[in-house]
Every structure is written in structure tokens, then in C-alpha cells.
């Protein structure tokens, strides 16, 4: 595989400091570890909101990211895009103006990066940067159905859909995490590659040992059925969780992760059940001890246009810890039986948990870990970086 070193300007609508890192942070972190210089450009929020945060109180990190950039780890510099107009994801004219200002910033900052420079786009609304930042070429990393992710606002959907199409058509390479995304983008760009999500195997592998469970989870009545992730209305099926918890009081449900304001009250109410425990958000580095307490890893998603194109990173995190997985609403996980069971109803989900709880042998755990070891973030990063290096060569 080609080993050429290059610099990356990564354009992301998700901030570097997201509570639960996704492909954006994970791949760029590994790129830096392999010797690539990374400028991580955060495109979220209007400049006025950032300035208001500075007025309200000391925000040294924010000030650095706005003015000169902040080195967050060796090889990764984080800066804020200069979104001088609000509603850039809702009005095309605002997006074009913000893109024009940000292009000036990127061209200036990129001069300090060793050449060649590759523009790595995760934000489809920043597609107008492609070909205008003195980069060798652009890459579009499509890790979600971005149109469905923004919700029902038709104006926003139209803007994001146009950006998604422009980003794919204008990129030299396109990466897609699921088959539906691959099928869509390959019609726009023949140089589209299917690159499914993966997990940080080394981080979650120790969670096979239940003695390492977090103190607040170690003594929960077993079996413990656990979920780790963002509790958001577009994904998590709280009705399913509540029906299961009420139907099976002998099962303990452990929920780990932040809930959006829309769902916080509902999740708090759900945790009022005797067999449901919600411990709230935890730093990413502290997640494995909670997974160690699980007997089964849950992915209780709704089936909707957004989740049809999802491949949750957590599936391989659970498997790295040797845990069986029971999921709903995620067609992309079909075909991973017996270690991942995809269900379509509450009754089927309960039966899936029963089946998972029956597979507890050392052979079962070893098979799951072996599957996770074949799908690591290190391997995914090497593949994507290798494709870019070959294109440069």
C-alpha cells in the first residue's frame, strides 16, 4: 500500500470535542498518528454565537480556535470556520457567503501545511470549498444520511441534499459507510468505495473482563442489558425500551449517554422504573468499564429513513468486549448472526435477548472478539488513507 504522507484539511459540522467521537475525530486522530498533518475545521454554528459565548465568560479554547487555531493532539490543529451569516444550512445564499469567507481562511492556513494538501469533507454544506482551496483534490466521507439527519424542515433538507450531491460529484474519491449510501453516491461518482464503520478494538477489548466493571454498574442485578450512545429522537426507540422493561422486571437496563433536551425528561421518567438505570453522559475513555457490566449490548433503534442508512460504531465496540448484540431498526446489521440479532418487534427483540443470553461460552466470546478484530478503526483508517495516497501517486 502506498505510504505517501500528505496534509489534510478536514471539514466537519461536528466539533472535535463531541461527547462521543465519531468517524470524523477517530480517522483524523489516526491520520495524525501516521504522520499526516491535520487542520480540523469546525463548520458548526454562526460566528455571532461564538462571540456571544466569549462575551458571557472566559472561553480560551474557543478564542484560540477562532483566532489562530488550537493544537488538540500532536498533528491536529482545530479552527472554527468563519460563518459570518446565520442559517447557513437553511438558506443557500448564507451558505455561499460563509463558504466564500471560509475559503479565504483555508487557503491562508493551508499555506503552512506540507504539500500535498487534501480536502476531506464530512459537511455537505461545505461542498463549495471543493476545488477552491488550493488542495490537490477533495474527498467526500459520507458517514450518515445527512439529509435525513437534519429532520423534517424542507428548506434545510433541500440545502443539504444539494450539498450532498455537489460534494459527491466534485470529489476525487467518495467513501460511504453503508450500502444505501454507497448506492446513492456511486450513481454520482464512480470512484465511490464502501467503507463500513469500525471500532476502537484495543480500547474496548478489556471490557470482556466483568471484574473491570464501573463501580456504579458492577452490582446491578443480572442480566444487564446495556446501551451506550447518544439518546436522540431520530434513533433511539424509548417506547421499545419501556415495553421491554415493564414486561421483564427481572432484566436490568443500563443506559449510558447524553439525552437531547427533547428526550431528557422522558429518559428520566423511564429510569424511574426499578429495573432501569440511566447514568447519563460519560467521557469516551470511561465507557469500556460500563460495557464490561453488560451481558448483552443493545441497539434499540427505530426503523425510519435515517436509520436505514446507519451502521452504528457501537456494534463492534460491544463485540470487541465479547458481548452479544440485539438490535432493531438497523437493516445494515442483518447477516451478522448469531452474534448480532436484528429484530423487528418488541416480542422478537425479547426473544433475541433470550437467545443472546443463552450464548455465553468462551467460544462465543472469542468469535465475537475475532469479528471485531477484523473491523477496527486502525484498519479503516489505513484503508482510506491508503486510497488517498494511491490517488496522489
XYZ file of C-alpha atoms in Angstrom:
393
model
C 0.000 0.000 0.000
C 1.233 3.489 -0.808
C 2.787 5.298 2.183
C 2.945 8.846 0.913
C 2.454 11.476 3.628
C 0.086 14.344 2.906
C -1.738 17.041 4.829
C -5.479 17.083 5.438
C -7.974 19.907 5.816
C -10.903 18.116 7.443
C -14.236 19.951 7.160
C -16.675 18.803 9.848
C -20.024 20.069 11.118
C -19.355 18.109 14.308
C -16.884 19.714 16.711
C -13.676 17.970 17.671
C -14.779 17.892 21.332
C -18.014 15.968 20.711
C -19.011 13.958 23.782
C -18.842 10.707 21.816
C -16.267 10.827 18.997
C -17.369 9.549 15.599
C -15.534 8.710 12.381
C -14.568 12.363 11.968
C -12.408 12.520 15.077
C -11.322 8.880 15.026
C -10.000 8.855 11.459
C -8.287 12.244 11.768
C -6.643 11.227 15.038
C -5.235 8.130 13.355
C -4.155 10.150 10.336
C -2.097 12.372 12.644
C -0.628 9.317 14.366
C 0.560 8.138 10.944
C 2.419 11.369 10.253
C -0.215 13.399 8.377
C -0.772 16.997 9.443
C -4.460 17.714 10.041
C -6.345 21.003 10.111
C -9.752 20.158 11.614
C -12.183 22.882 10.548
C -15.352 23.079 12.647
C -18.187 24.432 10.500
C -20.945 24.328 13.104
C -22.687 27.465 14.395
C -22.872 31.074 13.391
C -19.908 33.317 14.255
C -22.211 35.517 16.336
C -22.959 32.621 18.702
C -19.248 32.049 19.268
C -18.711 35.741 20.014
C -21.630 35.731 22.445
C -20.071 32.787 24.289
C -16.832 34.765 24.551
C -18.704 37.763 25.989
C -20.532 35.663 28.565
C -17.381 34.212 30.062
C -13.789 33.072 29.517
C -13.522 30.597 26.661
C -9.804 30.329 25.998
C -10.127 27.285 23.800
C -12.884 28.893 21.728
C -10.865 32.106 21.352
C -7.831 30.165 20.133
C -9.920 28.224 17.609
C -11.434 31.416 16.268
C -8.223 33.417 16.046
C -5.211 31.204 15.474
C -6.133 27.586 15.944
C -5.695 25.204 18.848
C -3.408 22.179 18.876
C -5.546 19.456 20.481
C -3.243 16.459 19.971
C 0.096 16.177 18.170
C -0.525 16.753 14.474
C -4.103 18.067 14.776
C -4.946 21.789 14.757
C -8.571 22.830 15.289
C -10.060 26.036 13.902
C -13.541 27.486 13.596
C -14.979 28.266 10.173
C -15.898 31.918 9.740
C -19.670 31.591 9.370
C -20.440 35.300 9.210
C -24.132 34.729 8.374
C -26.614 32.617 10.369
C -28.724 29.783 8.945
C -26.065 28.612 6.512
C -27.697 25.176 6.478
C -31.121 26.658 5.710
C -30.500 29.364 3.126
C -28.212 28.788 0.152
C -27.130 32.418 -0.077
C -25.947 32.333 3.550
C -24.065 29.117 2.849
C -22.381 30.599 -0.204
C -21.263 33.709 1.708
C -19.944 31.637 4.605
C -18.166 29.359 2.149
C -16.514 32.308 0.394
C -15.185 33.704 3.682
C -14.071 30.293 4.894
C -12.242 29.627 1.600
C -10.058 32.654 2.268
C -9.263 31.283 5.737
C -8.489 27.784 4.465
C -6.245 28.996 1.640
C -4.268 31.128 4.079
C -3.902 28.464 6.755
C -3.171 25.689 4.259
C -0.024 27.503 3.134
C 1.586 26.420 6.399
C 0.772 22.752 5.779
C 3.232 20.467 3.995
C 2.080 19.724 0.461
C 0.192 17.997 -0.974
C -2.986 19.006 0.822
C -6.214 17.004 0.584
C -9.617 18.469 1.454
C -11.534 15.832 3.450
C -15.224 16.782 3.607
C -17.736 15.499 6.162
C -20.047 18.531 5.936
C -22.031 18.510 2.666
C -22.954 22.170 3.153
C -19.246 22.959 2.739
C -19.134 21.375 -0.723
C -18.460 24.819 -2.209
C -14.955 24.670 -0.719
C -14.004 21.843 -3.058
C -11.601 22.875 -5.814
C -11.188 26.356 -4.374
C -8.724 25.860 -1.502
C -5.545 25.034 -3.464
C -5.943 21.374 -2.480
C -4.684 18.515 -4.627
C -8.242 17.152 -4.630
C -11.175 16.614 -2.284
C -12.530 13.507 -0.576
C -16.166 13.188 0.492
C -16.589 10.898 3.506
C -20.311 10.165 3.711
C -20.809 8.555 7.125
C -24.523 9.380 7.536
C -27.619 10.161 5.538
C -27.105 13.871 6.099
C -30.449 14.836 4.554
C -32.444 12.638 6.914
C -30.250 13.726 9.812
C -31.475 17.342 9.656
C -35.112 16.377 10.218
C -38.362 17.469 8.545
C -37.501 21.108 7.716
C -37.929 21.071 3.931
C -35.782 24.155 3.378
C -32.861 22.643 5.273
C -33.343 19.298 3.562
C -33.148 20.933 0.144
C -29.939 22.778 1.003
C -28.281 19.695 2.483
C -29.423 17.482 -0.405
C -27.925 19.890 -2.930
C -24.679 19.990 -0.943
C -24.583 16.202 -0.684
C -24.888 15.848 -4.444
C -22.320 18.579 -5.127
C -19.830 17.137 -2.629
C -20.019 13.654 -4.161
C -19.859 14.835 -7.759
C -16.932 17.172 -7.104
C -14.769 14.778 -5.082
C -11.974 12.659 -6.477
C -12.883 9.880 -4.008
C -16.084 9.169 -2.088
C -16.337 6.900 0.959
C -19.687 5.546 2.198
C -20.329 3.602 5.398
C -23.436 1.655 4.330
C -24.824 0.029 1.213
C -27.699 2.542 0.737
C -25.240 5.444 0.948
C -22.853 3.641 -1.404
C -25.601 3.016 -3.949
C -26.650 6.670 -3.881
C -23.161 8.149 -4.132
C -21.860 5.684 -6.710
C -24.512 6.979 -9.121
C -22.913 10.414 -8.750
C -19.286 9.351 -8.638
C -17.808 6.124 -9.993
C -14.902 6.437 -7.549
C -17.089 5.570 -4.553
C -15.871 2.999 -2.026
C -17.872 1.116 0.596
C -16.077 1.551 3.924
C -18.230 0.311 6.834
C -17.866 1.677 10.327
C -15.465 0.052 12.748
C -14.451 0.300 16.406
C -11.528 1.049 18.673
C -10.790 -2.587 19.391
C -7.901 -2.012 21.786
C -9.978 0.346 23.931
C -12.973 -1.976 24.326
C -11.287 -5.402 24.348
C -10.513 -5.276 28.117
C -14.270 -4.952 28.792
C -14.515 -8.722 28.322
C -13.438 -8.952 31.967
C -16.504 -8.252 34.108
C -14.329 -7.561 37.161
C -13.376 -4.269 35.453
C -16.987 -3.010 35.516
C -17.556 0.545 36.705
C -18.400 0.650 40.443
C -21.917 2.063 39.914
C -22.719 -0.743 37.474
C -20.838 -3.682 38.974
C -23.534 -4.742 41.447
C -26.611 -4.286 39.271
C -28.910 -7.346 39.206
C -28.130 -9.553 36.238
C -28.702 -9.962 33.427
C -27.695 -6.427 32.492
C -28.812 -5.224 29.057
C -26.812 -2.139 28.150
C -26.887 0.725 25.694
C -24.071 3.235 25.113
C -24.622 6.251 22.902
C -26.436 9.493 22.260
C -30.110 9.220 23.168
C -31.661 11.176 20.319
C -35.236 11.161 18.982
C -34.143 10.307 15.426
C -32.697 6.990 16.574
C -33.465 5.547 19.985
C -36.813 3.769 20.418
C -37.767 4.613 24.005
C -41.188 3.001 23.570
C -39.457 -0.295 22.830
C -37.187 0.027 25.856
C -40.091 0.876 28.146
C -42.216 -2.039 26.947
C -39.314 -4.444 27.464
C -38.510 -3.067 30.909
C -42.131 -3.386 32.033
C -42.536 -6.854 30.535
C -39.292 -8.203 32.026
C -38.733 -6.789 35.525
C -36.076 -9.477 36.031
C -33.845 -7.788 33.436
C -31.774 -4.707 34.284
C -31.478 -1.995 31.628
C -28.372 0.200 31.855
C -28.358 3.335 29.682
C -25.109 5.266 29.264
C -25.020 8.518 27.321
C -26.457 12.001 26.981
C -30.106 12.606 26.130
C -31.163 15.529 23.970
C -33.335 18.164 25.695
C -36.390 16.771 23.890
C -35.877 13.340 25.463
C -34.214 14.109 28.803
C -37.483 14.196 30.746
C -38.716 11.006 29.097
C -35.471 9.164 29.832
C -35.517 10.400 33.429
C -39.059 9.066 33.743
C -38.029 5.741 32.230
C -35.195 5.469 34.746
C -37.826 5.725 37.463
C -38.640 2.083 36.770
C -36.977 -0.197 39.303
C -35.037 -2.114 36.648
C -33.830 0.840 34.535
C -30.669 2.770 35.357
C -29.606 5.862 33.388
C -26.148 7.087 34.407
C -26.036 9.993 31.951
C -23.106 11.007 29.744
C -19.654 9.606 30.409
C -16.316 10.541 28.799
C -15.408 8.272 25.924
C -12.370 6.924 27.794
C -14.647 5.786 30.647
C -17.105 3.805 28.501
C -15.390 0.367 28.490
C -15.954 -0.246 32.228
C -19.675 0.258 31.686
C -19.681 -2.116 28.719
C -17.885 -4.615 30.963
C -21.033 -4.728 33.120
C -23.235 -5.721 30.167
C -24.477 -9.211 29.485
C -25.995 -8.068 26.182
C -25.308 -4.912 24.160
C -28.442 -3.193 22.873
C -29.055 -1.054 19.779
C -32.779 -0.253 20.192
C -33.316 1.969 17.165
C -36.477 2.991 15.368
C -36.803 1.964 11.738
C -37.018 5.158 9.694
C -35.369 6.703 6.613
C -32.410 7.846 8.720
C -31.626 4.551 10.453
C -31.971 2.599 7.185
C -28.586 4.075 6.278
C -26.978 3.695 9.703
C -24.182 1.390 10.765
C -23.605 2.139 14.489
C -19.993 2.180 15.622
C -21.120 0.656 18.903
C -21.836 -2.744 17.340
C -18.124 -3.533 17.045
C -17.413 -1.913 20.426
C -19.805 -4.390 22.040
C -18.339 -7.281 20.049
C -14.777 -6.286 20.964
C -15.836 -6.794 24.584
C -17.235 -10.215 23.704
C -20.846 -9.125 24.202
C -23.705 -10.405 22.024
C -25.750 -7.680 20.332
C -29.503 -7.354 19.886
C -30.644 -4.549 17.586
C -33.673 -3.100 15.880
C -34.193 -0.565 13.114
C -30.764 -1.136 11.530
C -31.056 -3.265 8.362
C -27.317 -2.907 7.666
C -26.583 -5.276 10.570
C -28.501 -8.163 9.006
C -26.354 -11.172 8.219
C -24.175 -10.972 11.349
C -25.994 -13.757 13.192
C -25.595 -15.316 15.726
C -23.531 -12.544 17.291
C -25.804 -9.701 16.156
C -29.548 -10.317 16.068
C -31.725 -7.771 14.227
C -35.350 -7.715 15.377
C -38.493 -6.032 14.077
C -40.880 -6.071 17.060
C -40.829 -5.932 20.848
C -41.665 -9.632 21.079
C -38.917 -10.517 18.619
C -36.480 -8.254 20.488
C -37.249 -10.011 23.795
C -36.730 -13.387 22.140
C -33.465 -12.104 20.702
C -32.246 -11.137 24.161
C -33.172 -14.598 25.466
C -31.206 -16.194 22.637
C -28.220 -13.908 23.259
C -28.206 -14.705 26.972
C -28.000 -18.401 26.108
C -24.757 -17.926 24.169
C -22.220 -17.300 26.932
C -19.455 -19.787 26.204
C -15.825 -18.876 25.814
C -16.109 -19.918 22.176
C -18.957 -17.441 21.673
C -16.947 -14.604 23.206
C -13.856 -15.456 21.187
C -15.837 -15.491 17.931
C -17.283 -12.033 18.641
C -13.900 -10.603 19.507
C -12.407 -12.080 16.338
C -15.145 -10.396 14.272
C -14.439 -7.068 15.949
C -10.696 -7.502 15.429
C -11.357 -7.654 11.674
C -13.220 -4.324 11.786
C -11.029 -1.839 13.629
C -10.704 1.908 13.280
C -6.986 1.420 12.662
C -7.786 -0.836 9.722
C -10.398 1.561 8.363
C -8.016 4.500 8.662
C -5.245 2.603 6.882
C -7.578 1.699 4.025
C -8.918 5.220 3.497
C -5.525 6.896 3.851
C -4.053 4.305 1.502
C -6.668 5.047 -1.166
C -5.888 8.755 -0.920
C -2.144 8.129 -1.090
C -2.561 5.940 -4.170
C -4.614 8.634 -5.836
C -1.905 11.183 -5.104
C 0.706 8.844 -6.536
